[in-house]
Short mmCIF file of C-alpha atoms in Angstrom, two decimals:
data_model
loop_
_atom_site.label_atom_id
_atom_site.label_comp_id
_atom_site.label_asym_id
_atom_site.label_seq_id
_atom_site.Cartn_x
_atom_site.Cartn_y
_atom_site.Cartn_z
CA MET A 1 -63.72 -33.66 31.62
CA THR A 2 -60.30 -36.48 30.81
CA ARG A 3 -60.53 -36.67 35.12
CA CYS A 4 -64.14 -38.24 34.63
CA SER A 5 -63.23 -39.91 32.05
CA ASP A 6 -60.38 -41.88 33.70
CA LYS A 7 -62.73 -42.31 36.99
CA GLU A 8 -65.03 -44.42 35.07
CA ASN A 9 -62.97 -46.54 33.39
CA ASP A 10 -61.32 -47.49 36.19
CA GLN A 11 -65.04 -48.46 37.90
CA GLU A 12 -65.60 -51.08 34.55
CA LYS A 13 -62.65 -52.83 35.19
CA ASP A 14 -63.08 -52.96 38.28
CA GLU A 15 -66.93 -54.90 38.16
CA GLY A 16 -65.37 -56.30 35.13
CA THR A 17 -68.61 -56.10 32.47
CA GLU A 18 -69.66 -53.54 30.94
CA ASP A 19 -73.15 -52.60 29.88
CA PRO A 20 -74.03 -52.46 26.68
CA ASN A 21 -76.77 -49.35 27.33
CA LYS A 22 -74.22 -46.93 28.73
CA THR A 23 -71.97 -47.45 26.11
CA GLN A 24 -74.24 -46.96 23.87
CA LYS A 25 -75.48 -43.55 25.71
CA LYS A 26 -71.64 -42.49 25.21
CA ARG A 27 -71.17 -43.21 21.93
CA SER A 28 -73.98 -41.01 21.27
CA LYS A 29 -73.06 -37.90 22.93
CA GLY A 30 -69.47 -38.09 21.05
CA GLU A 31 -70.86 -38.87 17.57
CA LYS A 32 -71.54 -35.10 14.66
CA HIS A 33 -75.07 -34.30 14.10
CA VAL A 34 -75.42 -33.22 9.95
CA SER A 35 -78.33 -30.98 8.55
CA PHE A 36 -79.00 -30.81 5.01
CA PRO A 37 -79.99 -27.40 3.61
CA PRO A 38 -83.39 -27.11 1.65
CA ASP A 39 -83.23 -28.78 -2.15
CA GLU A 40 -83.15 -25.36 -4.03
CA GLN A 41 -79.55 -24.87 -1.99
CA ILE A 42 -77.83 -27.92 -2.04
CA VAL A 43 -76.36 -27.22 -5.64
CA SER A 44 -74.83 -24.10 -5.87
CA GLY A 45 -73.63 -24.11 -9.28
CA PHE A 46 -72.76 -26.69 -12.07
CA ALA A 47 -69.99 -27.28 -14.91
CA GLU A 48 -71.19 -28.07 -18.85
CA HIS A 49 -70.88 -32.11 -20.03
CA LYS A 50 -68.55 -30.95 -22.40
CA ASP A 51 -69.93 -32.21 -26.41
CA LYS A 52 -67.18 -34.55 -27.69
CA ASP A 53 -70.47 -34.47 -31.35
CA ARG A 54 -70.98 -31.00 -31.88
CA ASN A 55 -73.93 -30.75 -33.88
CA VAL A 56 -73.32 -28.25 -36.35
CA ASP A 57 -76.50 -26.93 -35.92
CA SER A 58 -76.52 -26.04 -32.39
CA CYS A 59 -72.95 -24.17 -32.58
CA LEU A 60 -72.88 -20.79 -32.01
CA THR A 61 -71.73 -17.63 -33.70
CA LEU A 62 -68.39 -16.16 -33.41
CA THR A 63 -70.80 -12.85 -32.31
CA GLU A 64 -73.32 -14.99 -29.76
CA VAL A 65 -69.93 -16.39 -28.16
CA SER A 66 -68.78 -13.09 -27.72
CA LEU A 67 -71.38 -11.91 -25.78
CA ALA A 68 -71.17 -14.90 -23.96
CA TYR A 69 -67.53 -13.86 -22.86
CA CYS A 70 -68.52 -10.75 -21.90
CA ARG A 71 -70.95 -11.68 -19.68
CA SER A 72 -68.91 -14.27 -18.38
CA CYS A 73 -66.52 -11.29 -17.30
CA ASP A 74 -69.07 -9.14 -16.28
CA ARG A 75 -69.68 -12.39 -13.69
CA HIS A 76 -66.83 -12.68 -12.63
CA GLN A 77 -65.79 -8.92 -12.67
CA VAL A 78 -63.00 -8.78 -14.90
CA GLU A 79 -62.86 -6.17 -18.11
CA PRO A 80 -62.91 -8.06 -21.31
CA ARG A 81 -60.31 -8.12 -23.12
CA ALA A 82 -60.28 -5.52 -26.63
CA HIS A 83 -57.46 -8.77 -28.34
CA ILE A 84 -59.88 -11.11 -27.47
CA LEU A 85 -63.28 -9.50 -28.38
CA GLU A 86 -61.44 -8.36 -31.97
CA GLN A 87 -60.16 -11.81 -32.79
CA LEU A 88 -64.01 -12.87 -32.57
CA LYS A 89 -65.37 -10.37 -34.84
CA GLN A 90 -63.12 -11.01 -37.57
CA GLY A 91 -62.36 -15.07 -36.71
CA THR A 92 -64.31 -17.33 -39.25
CA CYS A 93 -66.49 -20.24 -37.07
CA VAL A 94 -66.85 -23.27 -39.06
CA GLY A 95 -69.30 -25.93 -37.11
CA GLY A 96 -67.59 -24.61 -34.26
CA ARG A 97 -63.99 -24.76 -35.48
CA VAL A 98 -61.49 -21.97 -35.27
CA LYS A 99 -58.59 -20.96 -36.74
CA CYS A 100 -56.35 -19.74 -33.51
CA LEU A 101 -57.29 -18.10 -29.74
CA ASP A 102 -54.48 -16.44 -29.72
CA LEU A 103 -53.82 -15.53 -26.23
CA ARG A 104 -49.20 -14.28 -27.43
CA GLY A 105 -47.93 -11.63 -24.04
CA GLU A 106 -51.81 -11.47 -22.33
CA ARG A 107 -51.98 -11.19 -18.76
CA LEU A 108 -54.20 -12.80 -17.50
CA ASP A 109 -55.14 -12.87 -13.83
CA HIS A 110 -57.27 -15.88 -12.34
CA ARG A 111 -60.39 -14.45 -12.98
CA SER A 112 -59.65 -13.59 -16.30
CA CYS A 113 -58.91 -17.34 -16.83
CA GLU A 114 -62.23 -18.63 -15.86
CA ALA A 115 -64.24 -15.39 -17.90
CA LEU A 116 -62.17 -17.35 -20.66
CA GLU A 117 -64.47 -20.46 -20.04
CA ALA A 118 -67.00 -19.41 -21.94
CA ILE A 119 -64.99 -19.13 -25.27
CA LEU A 120 -63.70 -22.66 -24.68
CA LYS A 121 -66.83 -24.67 -23.99
CA SER A 122 -67.87 -23.36 -27.64
CA LEU A 123 -65.27 -23.21 -30.02
CA HIS A 124 -62.81 -25.92 -30.70
CA PHE A 125 -59.59 -24.13 -31.89
CA ASP A 126 -57.12 -25.09 -34.76
CA PHE A 127 -54.24 -23.49 -32.44
CA ILE A 128 -54.72 -22.12 -29.16
CA ASN A 129 -51.36 -19.51 -28.17
CA LEU A 130 -50.09 -18.95 -24.63
CA GLN A 131 -46.57 -18.09 -25.40
CA ALA A 132 -44.67 -15.67 -23.34
CA ALA A 133 -48.57 -14.58 -22.03
CA GLN A 134 -48.42 -13.94 -18.10
CA LEU A 135 -50.65 -16.83 -15.86
CA GLU A 136 -50.52 -16.41 -12.45
CA GLU A 137 -50.16 -20.75 -10.99
CA ASN A 138 -53.97 -20.81 -10.29
CA GLY A 139 -54.37 -19.15 -13.39
CA ALA A 140 -52.64 -21.62 -15.78
CA SER A 141 -53.74 -24.30 -13.89
CA SER A 142 -57.76 -23.46 -14.15
CA LEU A 143 -57.10 -22.37 -18.23
CA LEU A 144 -55.13 -25.52 -18.76
CA ASP A 145 -57.71 -27.96 -16.87
CA MET A 146 -60.45 -26.33 -18.99
CA ILE A 147 -58.90 -26.99 -22.73
CA LEU A 148 -58.50 -30.46 -21.69
CA TYR A 149 -62.28 -30.54 -20.62
CA TYR A 150 -63.68 -29.13 -22.92
CA GLU A 151 -60.97 -30.84 -25.59
CA SER A 152 -60.44 -27.63 -26.84
CA THR A 153 -57.35 -27.72 -28.98
CA ASN A 154 -55.24 -29.40 -31.71
CA HIS A 155 -51.67 -27.34 -30.70
CA LEU A 156 -51.03 -25.32 -28.00
CA ASP A 157 -47.59 -23.16 -27.98
CA VAL A 158 -46.95 -22.27 -24.32
CA SER A 159 -43.05 -21.36 -25.23
CA ASP A 160 -42.16 -18.54 -23.04
CA ILE A 161 -44.72 -18.64 -20.76
CA GLY A 162 -42.22 -18.03 -17.41
CA SER A 163 -43.33 -19.43 -14.23
CA ILE A 164 -46.63 -21.10 -13.47
CA GLY A 165 -46.18 -23.03 -10.30
CA THR A 166 -45.94 -25.98 -9.08
CA SER A 167 -50.36 -26.80 -10.05
CA GLY A 168 -49.85 -25.30 -13.47
CA TRP A 169 -47.61 -27.93 -14.16
CA ARG A 170 -49.26 -30.55 -13.21
CA ALA A 171 -52.41 -29.62 -14.73
CA LEU A 172 -50.20 -29.31 -18.27
CA ALA A 173 -48.93 -32.63 -17.64
CA HIS A 174 -52.41 -34.25 -16.63
CA LEU A 175 -53.65 -32.79 -20.04
CA ILE A 176 -50.82 -33.48 -22.13
CA LYS A 177 -51.82 -37.65 -20.56
CA GLN A 178 -55.62 -37.29 -21.28
CA SER A 179 -56.31 -35.48 -24.36
CA VAL A 180 -57.55 -37.12 -27.11
CA CYS A 181 -57.76 -34.15 -29.50
CA LEU A 182 -53.88 -32.23 -28.22
CA SER A 183 -51.27 -33.44 -31.26
CA ARG A 184 -49.32 -30.69 -30.91
CA LEU A 185 -47.43 -29.18 -27.71
CA ASP A 186 -44.77 -25.94 -28.06
CA VAL A 187 -43.18 -25.92 -24.84
CA CYS A 188 -39.97 -23.86 -25.64
CA ASN A 189 -37.90 -21.10 -23.69
CA VAL A 190 -38.41 -22.55 -20.83
CA SER A 191 -36.13 -24.26 -18.03
CA MET A 192 -37.58 -28.00 -18.10
CA VAL A 193 -34.81 -28.89 -14.92
CA ASP A 194 -36.39 -30.56 -11.64
CA TYR A 195 -40.81 -31.36 -11.47
CA PRO A 196 -41.63 -30.15 -15.35
CA ALA A 197 -38.93 -32.69 -17.08
CA GLN A 198 -40.71 -35.37 -14.69
CA ALA A 199 -44.11 -34.30 -14.68
CA LEU A 200 -43.28 -34.38 -19.09
CA ALA A 201 -42.25 -37.82 -18.67
CA LYS A 202 -44.79 -39.41 -16.84
CA ALA A 203 -46.96 -38.04 -19.31
CA LEU A 204 -45.54 -38.77 -22.04
CA GLN A 205 -45.45 -43.12 -21.00
CA THR A 206 -49.70 -42.87 -22.79
CA SER A 207 -49.90 -39.75 -24.35
CA HIS A 208 -51.47 -39.03 -27.41
CA LEU A 209 -49.01 -35.90 -29.04
CA ALA A 210 -47.57 -36.38 -32.61
CA VAL A 211 -45.31 -33.91 -32.25
CA LEU A 212 -42.96 -31.28 -29.65
CA HIS A 213 -41.52 -29.16 -29.46
CA LEU A 214 -38.77 -28.85 -26.55
CA HIS A 215 -36.28 -26.02 -27.71
CA ASN A 216 -34.09 -24.44 -25.56
CA ALA A 217 -35.47 -26.13 -22.91
CA GLN A 218 -31.96 -27.19 -20.64
CA LEU A 219 -32.47 -30.72 -20.74
CA SER A 220 -28.80 -31.43 -20.61
CA GLY A 221 -28.16 -34.43 -18.77
CA THR A 222 -30.93 -36.10 -15.80
CA PRO A 223 -33.54 -34.09 -18.01
CA LEU A 224 -32.52 -36.13 -20.75
CA PHE A 225 -33.23 -38.80 -19.26
CA SER A 226 -36.37 -38.84 -17.74
CA LEU A 227 -38.05 -37.78 -21.43
CA VAL A 228 -35.75 -40.47 -23.59
CA GLY A 229 -37.00 -42.45 -20.83
CA ALA A 230 -40.69 -41.80 -21.07
CA LEU A 231 -40.67 -41.98 -25.35
CA LYS A 232 -39.00 -45.52 -24.98
CA SER A 233 -42.44 -47.27 -25.09
CA ASN A 234 -43.56 -44.30 -26.86
CA LYS A 235 -46.87 -45.43 -29.94
CA ALA A 236 -47.62 -42.19 -30.06
CA LEU A 237 -44.98 -39.40 -31.32
CA GLN A 238 -43.62 -38.68 -34.11
CA GLU A 239 -42.00 -35.41 -34.57
CA LEU A 240 -39.72 -34.69 -31.42
CA ARG A 241 -37.68 -31.16 -32.07
CA LEU A 242 -34.28 -30.78 -29.64
CA ALA A 243 -32.97 -27.89 -30.97
CA ASP A 244 -31.05 -25.29 -28.49
CA ASN A 245 -30.69 -27.08 -25.74
CA LEU A 246 -26.60 -27.57 -26.06
CA LEU A 247 -26.91 -31.48 -25.89
CA ASN A 248 -23.16 -32.95 -25.59
CA SER A 249 -21.03 -35.98 -27.14
CA TYR A 250 -21.52 -37.64 -24.21
CA GLN A 251 -23.84 -39.28 -21.96
CA ASP A 252 -26.92 -37.46 -24.02
CA ALA A 253 -25.96 -38.15 -27.28
CA MET A 254 -25.67 -41.87 -25.11
CA GLN A 255 -29.58 -41.99 -24.17
CA LEU A 256 -30.76 -39.65 -28.12
CA GLY A 257 -28.50 -42.89 -29.40
CA ASP A 258 -31.27 -45.67 -27.47
CA LEU A 259 -34.37 -43.80 -28.51
CA LEU A 260 -33.51 -44.14 -32.05
CA ARG A 261 -32.31 -48.53 -31.28
CA TYR A 262 -35.73 -48.69 -28.94
CA ASN A 263 -38.25 -45.66 -30.68
CA ASN A 264 -39.70 -47.19 -34.73
CA THR A 265 -42.06 -44.98 -34.88
CA LEU A 266 -40.55 -41.26 -34.28
CA GLN A 267 -40.43 -40.44 -38.16
CA THR A 268 -39.06 -36.53 -37.31
CA LEU A 269 -36.07 -36.55 -34.80
CA GLU A 270 -34.30 -32.72 -34.76
CA LEU A 271 -31.59 -31.65 -33.04
CA SER A 272 -29.77 -28.86 -34.17
CA ASN A 273 -27.69 -26.29 -32.19
CA ASN A 274 -26.17 -27.88 -30.36
CA ALA A 275 -22.52 -30.30 -29.58
CA ILE A 276 -23.34 -33.49 -30.22
CA ALA A 277 -20.15 -33.15 -31.62
CA ASP A 278 -17.87 -36.83 -34.51
CA ALA A 279 -17.88 -38.49 -30.42
CA GLY A 280 -21.52 -37.93 -30.75
CA LEU A 281 -21.93 -38.91 -33.75
CA GLU A 282 -21.42 -42.34 -33.29
CA GLU A 283 -23.58 -43.46 -30.61
CA LEU A 284 -26.52 -41.49 -32.91
CA CYS A 285 -25.83 -43.75 -35.58
CA ASP A 286 -25.39 -46.98 -33.58
CA GLY A 287 -29.77 -46.55 -32.68
CA LEU A 288 -29.48 -45.32 -36.29
CA ARG A 289 -28.82 -49.01 -37.53
CA TRP A 290 -31.93 -50.11 -35.82
CA GLN A 291 -34.35 -48.00 -37.71
CA THR A 292 -35.68 -49.71 -40.07
CA ALA A 293 -39.63 -49.22 -40.52
CA GLY A 294 -38.34 -45.44 -39.21
CA LEU A 295 -36.45 -42.71 -38.44
CA LYS A 296 -37.62 -40.31 -41.81
CA VAL A 297 -36.07 -36.94 -41.65
CA LEU A 298 -32.44 -35.89 -38.81
CA LEU A 299 -31.51 -32.50 -38.85
CA LEU A 300 -28.17 -31.97 -37.50
CA ARG A 301 -27.68 -28.76 -38.15
CA ASN A 302 -24.68 -26.96 -35.91
CA ASN A 303 -23.22 -29.70 -34.56
CA GLN A 304 -19.80 -29.76 -34.44
CA LEU A 305 -19.66 -31.72 -37.29
CA THR A 306 -16.27 -32.78 -39.13
CA ALA A 307 -15.03 -34.96 -41.66
CA CYS A 308 -13.59 -37.91 -39.23
CA GLY A 309 -17.22 -37.74 -37.77
CA MET A 310 -19.21 -38.77 -41.40
CA VAL A 311 -16.77 -42.16 -41.25
CA HIS A 312 -19.88 -43.05 -39.01
CA LEU A 313 -22.32 -41.71 -41.36
CA ALA A 314 -21.20 -43.11 -43.52
CA LYS A 315 -21.57 -46.63 -42.54
CA VAL A 316 -24.77 -46.63 -41.69
CA LEU A 317 -26.51 -44.36 -45.51
CA PRO A 318 -26.53 -47.66 -46.87
CA VAL A 319 -28.43 -49.69 -44.77
CA LEU A 320 -31.13 -46.40 -44.12
CA LYS A 321 -33.87 -47.71 -46.33
CA THR A 322 -36.54 -44.48 -44.65
CA LEU A 323 -34.66 -41.21 -44.06
CA GLU A 324 -35.51 -38.50 -46.51
CA VAL A 325 -33.87 -35.63 -45.22
CA LEU A 326 -30.95 -35.23 -43.68
CA ASP A 327 -29.88 -31.74 -42.29
CA ILE A 328 -25.90 -31.66 -41.51
CA GLY A 329 -25.42 -28.26 -43.09
CA GLU A 330 -23.36 -25.71 -40.66
CA ASN A 331 -20.46 -27.89 -40.05
CA CYS A 332 -17.06 -28.47 -40.69
CA LEU A 333 -17.58 -30.82 -43.71
CA GLY A 334 -14.94 -29.54 -46.05
CA ASN A 335 -14.13 -31.44 -48.81
CA GLY A 336 -13.35 -34.33 -47.34
CA GLY A 337 -16.35 -35.09 -45.48
CA ILE A 338 -18.54 -35.17 -49.13
CA GLN A 339 -15.78 -37.38 -50.24
CA THR A 340 -16.39 -39.63 -47.84
CA LEU A 341 -19.75 -39.92 -48.24
CA LYS A 342 -20.12 -40.39 -51.73
CA GLU A 343 -20.64 -43.86 -52.18
CA PRO A 344 -22.44 -44.53 -48.61
CA LEU A 345 -24.65 -42.08 -51.03
CA MET A 346 -25.38 -43.48 -53.92
CA MET A 347 -26.20 -46.73 -52.29
CA ASN A 348 -28.79 -45.63 -50.25
CA HIS A 349 -32.16 -45.13 -52.63
CA SER A 350 -34.58 -43.14 -49.94
CA LEU A 351 -33.15 -39.72 -49.57
CA LEU A 352 -35.42 -37.30 -50.83
CA HIS A 353 -33.38 -33.95 -49.63
CA LEU A 354 -29.92 -33.44 -49.34
CA SER A 355 -28.81 -30.06 -46.81
CA LEU A 356 -25.18 -29.95 -46.81
CA ALA A 357 -25.38 -25.48 -46.76
CA HIS A 358 -22.39 -23.29 -45.18
CA SER A 359 -20.36 -26.13 -44.61
CA HIS A 360 -17.08 -25.36 -46.27
CA ILE A 361 -17.36 -27.15 -49.73
CA THR A 362 -15.98 -25.85 -52.38
CA CYS A 363 -15.43 -26.91 -56.54
CA GLU A 364 -14.34 -29.74 -55.67
CA GLY A 365 -16.23 -31.22 -53.39
CA SER A 366 -19.41 -29.91 -55.57
CA VAL A 367 -17.57 -32.39 -57.94
CA ALA A 368 -18.37 -34.86 -55.38
CA LEU A 369 -21.55 -33.94 -55.25
CA ALA A 370 -21.84 -34.53 -59.01
CA GLU A 371 -20.55 -37.63 -59.50
CA TYR A 372 -23.39 -38.41 -56.76
CA LEU A 373 -26.51 -37.15 -58.34
CA ALA A 374 -25.09 -38.70 -61.62
CA GLU A 375 -25.66 -42.08 -60.03
CA SER A 376 -28.76 -40.98 -57.40
CA HIS A 377 -32.55 -41.63 -59.09
CA GLN A 378 -34.43 -40.52 -55.98
CA ILE A 379 -32.80 -37.41 -55.26
CA GLN A 380 -35.17 -34.07 -55.14
CA ARG A 381 -33.67 -31.05 -53.33
CA LEU A 382 -29.77 -30.32 -52.99
CA ASP A 383 -28.85 -27.67 -50.59
CA ILE A 384 -25.18 -26.48 -51.13
CA GLN A 385 -26.02 -22.75 -50.37
CA GLU A 386 -23.15 -21.15 -48.53
CA ASN A 387 -19.75 -22.94 -49.68
CA ASP A 388 -17.67 -21.62 -52.27
CA VAL A 389 -18.81 -22.92 -55.21
CA ARG A 390 -17.63 -21.84 -58.50
CA VAL A 391 -17.33 -22.23 -62.80
CA GLY A 392 -16.17 -25.89 -61.89
CA GLY A 393 -18.23 -27.32 -59.43
CA LEU A 394 -21.62 -25.64 -61.23
CA MET A 395 -19.71 -27.58 -64.49
CA ALA A 396 -19.79 -30.46 -62.58
CA LEU A 397 -23.38 -29.51 -61.51
CA SER A 398 -24.63 -28.40 -64.91
CA LEU A 399 -23.08 -31.66 -66.40
CA ALA A 400 -24.70 -34.61 -63.68
CA LEU A 401 -28.26 -33.21 -63.97
CA ARG A 402 -27.96 -33.78 -67.73
CA ILE A 403 -27.96 -37.37 -66.62
CA ASN A 404 -30.59 -36.42 -63.11
CA HIS A 405 -34.11 -37.20 -64.31
CA SER A 406 -35.31 -36.81 -60.43
CA LEU A 407 -33.71 -33.15 -58.82
CA VAL A 408 -36.29 -30.49 -58.96
CA ASN A 409 -34.73 -28.19 -56.79
CA LEU A 410 -30.96 -27.28 -56.66
CA ASP A 411 -30.18 -24.62 -53.79
CA LEU A 412 -27.60 -21.92 -54.70
CA ASP A 413 -26.69 -18.49 -53.20
CA GLU A 414 -28.56 -15.75 -55.03
CA THR A 415 -25.34 -13.85 -55.52
CA PRO A 416 -22.65 -15.48 -58.08
CA LYS A 417 -19.80 -15.60 -56.64
CA LEU A 418 -17.42 -12.77 -57.78
CA GLU A 419 -14.37 -14.01 -59.77
CA GLN A 420 -11.00 -12.33 -61.49
CA GLU A 421 -12.05 -12.61 -65.16
CA GLU A 422 -15.20 -11.23 -66.79
CA PHE A 423 -15.70 -14.07 -69.41
CA LEU A 424 -15.53 -16.29 -66.04
CA MET A 425 -19.07 -14.06 -64.83
CA GLU A 426 -20.29 -14.73 -67.59
CA THR A 427 -20.10 -18.10 -67.92
CA GLN A 428 -20.77 -18.93 -63.94
CA ALA A 429 -24.27 -16.44 -64.96
CA ARG A 430 -24.75 -19.20 -68.03
CA LEU A 431 -24.48 -22.61 -66.15
CA ARG A 432 -26.77 -21.08 -63.58
CA LEU A 433 -29.80 -20.73 -65.51
CA GLU A 434 -28.70 -23.59 -67.04
CA ILE A 435 -29.06 -25.50 -63.89
CA THR A 436 -32.49 -24.29 -63.61
CA GLU A 437 -33.57 -25.04 -67.03
CA LEU A 438 -32.63 -28.91 -66.52
CA CYS A 439 -34.67 -29.13 -62.64
CA LEU A 440 -37.25 -27.25 -64.49
CA THR A 441 -36.99 -30.17 -67.03
CA ASN A 442 -37.24 -32.58 -64.38
CA ALA A 443 -39.78 -31.04 -62.67
CA GLY A 444 -41.73 -32.09 -65.62
CA LEU A 445 -40.00 -35.32 -66.35
CA THR A 446 -41.59 -36.12 -63.06
CA GLY A 447 -44.68 -34.74 -63.60
CA ILE A 448 -44.41 -32.26 -60.85
CA ALA A 449 -46.55 -28.80 -61.67
CA ALA A 450 -43.57 -26.05 -61.09
CA ALA A 451 -43.03 -22.65 -59.12
CA THR A 452 -40.39 -21.26 -60.56
CA ARG A 453 -39.92 -17.79 -58.95
CA VAL A 454 -37.78 -15.00 -59.98
CA THR A 455 -37.29 -11.87 -61.82
CA ALA A 456 -36.54 -11.02 -64.80
CA SER A 457 -32.95 -9.13 -64.27
CA GLU A 458 -32.16 -12.23 -61.76
CA ILE A 459 -33.27 -14.11 -65.09
CA SER A 460 -30.65 -11.59 -66.45
CA GLU A 461 -27.80 -12.60 -64.24
CA GLY A 462 -27.99 -15.96 -64.58
CA LYS A 463 -29.59 -16.90 -60.98
CA PRO A 464 -30.97 -19.66 -60.95
CA ALA A 465 -35.48 -20.06 -60.47
CA ILE A 466 -35.69 -21.80 -57.40
CA VAL A 467 -38.72 -24.82 -58.20
CA VAL A 468 -41.20 -25.71 -55.50
CA PRO A 469 -42.72 -28.93 -57.00
CA PRO A 470 -46.56 -29.14 -54.30
CA GLU A 471 -46.89 -32.86 -52.19
CA GLN A 472 -46.00 -35.32 -53.98
CA GLY A 473 -47.10 -38.31 -52.50
CA GLY A 474 -47.50 -36.32 -49.16
CA ARG A 475 -43.85 -35.18 -49.78
CA THR A 476 -43.35 -31.87 -49.86
CA LEU A 477 -40.26 -29.57 -50.76
CA THR A 478 -40.39 -26.45 -48.16
CA PRO A 479 -39.45 -23.59 -51.07
CA ALA A 480 -36.61 -21.21 -50.49
CA PRO A 481 -36.94 -17.57 -49.02
CA THR A 482 -37.43 -14.45 -51.81
CA ILE A 483 -38.48 -13.14 -54.41
CA HIS A 484 -41.12 -11.15 -56.69
CA LEU A 485 -42.47 -12.49 -59.95
CA VAL A 486 -44.33 -16.13 -59.97
CA PHE A 487 -43.95 -18.10 -63.50
CA HIS A 488 -46.32 -21.17 -63.27
CA ASN A 489 -44.72 -24.10 -65.75
CA SER A 490 -46.24 -27.65 -65.88
CA PHE A 491 -44.36 -30.24 -68.47
CA PRO A 492 -46.11 -33.37 -70.10
CA ARG A 493 -44.49 -36.15 -69.54
CA SER A 494 -42.75 -36.76 -72.71
CA PRO A 495 -41.98 -40.59 -73.55
CA THR A 496 -39.43 -40.38 -75.34
CA THR A 497 -37.29 -39.34 -72.14
CA THR A 498 -38.44 -41.18 -69.54
CA SER A 499 -38.11 -44.46 -71.36
CA SER A 500 -35.82 -46.67 -69.30
CA SER A 501 -33.26 -47.93 -72.48
CA SER A 502 -30.50 -46.34 -73.41
CA SER A 503 -31.26 -44.99 -76.25
CA SER A 504 -33.63 -42.86 -75.08
CA SER A 505 -31.41 -41.82 -71.84
CA ALA A 506 -28.50 -41.30 -74.70
CA SER A 507 -31.56 -39.18 -77.15
CA PHE A 508 -32.18 -36.95 -74.16
CA ILE A 509 -28.93 -35.85 -73.31
CA MET A 510 -27.86 -35.65 -77.00
CA ALA A 511 -30.63 -32.72 -77.04
CA HIS A 512 -29.24 -30.96 -74.20
CA VAL A 513 -25.88 -31.45 -74.99
CA GLY A 514 -26.80 -29.78 -78.65
CA MET A 515 -28.61 -26.30 -76.53
CA ALA A 516 -25.19 -26.27 -74.93
CA ALA A 517 -23.28 -26.32 -77.70
CA SER A 518 -25.36 -23.55 -79.44
CA GLN A 519 -23.66 -21.13 -76.74
CA ALA A 520 -20.50 -19.43 -77.45
CA PRO A 521 -17.70 -21.99 -76.29
CA ILE A 522 -14.95 -20.85 -73.76
CA PRO A 523 -11.50 -20.97 -74.88
CA SER A 524 -10.05 -23.71 -72.87
CA ALA A 525 -7.23 -22.23 -71.98
CA LYS A 526 -8.26 -19.67 -69.81
CA LEU A 527 -10.28 -22.00 -67.89
CA PRO A 528 -6.32 -24.22 -66.29
CA GLN A 529 -7.95 -24.71 -62.25
CA THR A 530 -11.34 -25.43 -63.70
CA SER A 531 -9.98 -27.98 -65.81
CA ALA A 532 -7.84 -29.32 -63.87
CA LYS A 533 -10.94 -29.99 -61.39
CA LEU A 534 -13.13 -32.04 -64.02
CA ASP A 535 -9.99 -34.69 -65.64
CA HIS A 536 -10.97 -37.15 -63.59
CA LEU A 537 -14.78 -36.43 -64.87
CA ASN A 538 -13.47 -38.26 -68.25
CA GLN A 539 -12.62 -41.40 -66.40
CA PRO A 540 -14.58 -44.31 -68.75
CA ASP A 541 -15.79 -46.26 -65.35
CA ARG A 542 -17.78 -42.30 -65.36
CA PRO A 543 -21.31 -42.03 -66.99
CA TRP A 544 -19.72 -38.59 -68.44
CA ASN A 545 -17.30 -39.99 -71.37
CA HIS A 546 -19.93 -39.21 -73.62
CA ILE A 547 -20.87 -35.59 -72.93
CA GLN A 548 -18.95 -33.19 -74.34
CA THR A 549 -19.04 -29.71 -74.06
#
């Protein structure tokens, strides 16, 4: 066959001319012929178009969706999952919306994932939980494609999902990039190195995600570099949580500082349980200086910070105008760190919630915090649990709360610290109860309906009630866990105590001083160390000099 063709070519060259008819005949011999089947066989299947404007009247009931799911399972030759059918049976559907589709820990092959299309195309879920689900690569890809096509959820959790292969990560990246409904994504306890990190970073450049949780995702180094590079120009993401990623104080902290420098839409940044350390905190603070209208929540719990690192935070606190929540607990700050932060905290006028739990603070640090409370007009919650705060510190905090009208929640340890003397234990119980009452009073002064949670035995022991104000200006202070009895207290706003005049403030303070005076006095001779720690409260430049106990 080849030799004949070569011979013909040689003849054509010798003649010098080419016959068009012969050329056309040769071409027709090599052409492919296409034949179409009959019209009724052309379409072998179809995919329903997603209806973004779902009509409430046309929505299927959960019973109808269950039947459709069973038929889909029969078609794909798989058994319907009893757990899924039970959810559809007990769920509530409102306008085609259901609260949750829980597939946590389910083992789903490709055909089982395909069978779920009957559910995903009929219902919209607030939350789809795929945590620890065992998916094949093709099954994961198909399932994520369906979630995107039907815009099936607002919140997707794929934590602990294991290996979903390149196709699965590509489908997830496409979902992040294209979905309009998806607002929150959790990808925790998953290794985000190499391709997964690159795919995620590329998708985040144009994503509509508002919340992204990446706890324990091995992001230190190159993955964080890729992530920050994408988020510098991202204008949608508002909450980023990067706890437990072994982020260091060198390259990682520099990248996070650059993120804070260039991104002004991020409102919440969690970096808990990393190794940012004092050197890394300096990098973060350099970026925080540029946060003029963005970050509201910064969580730095358990990051190997010390009192030395508080110098960097002290420089930036006075210029932060939007920061409302700061958590630097579980760091070795000590009393020195609190002293360093005292004046900058007084100069800050935006902070609402300060957490210093387990920060190695004693009564000396509590006195410094009390001075800050006396000056602050906006702080609403202070957490000093798991610190060695005894009678001296509690007395200072109690005095501060007679002046402060904004603090509605002071978190103390549930169990009072043991004292050597019985009268000290009684005094500690009285002070804790007084702090609770003052927090409740502040809740009333600010017009907040407070829910006080405390048992009868806790009242007798002097344990503080947990004051949990509801939403105020779109913010909710999270209550501390515990508790059994709930009493609702709503205090009317008092025109006397809310007056800005100094005489009104003095009368309010004196009213509380009268209550304190009615208590049995504590012999000053028995409190040498307490009075020594409170000596500087009587300085004339502090607002304590007119208070007597």
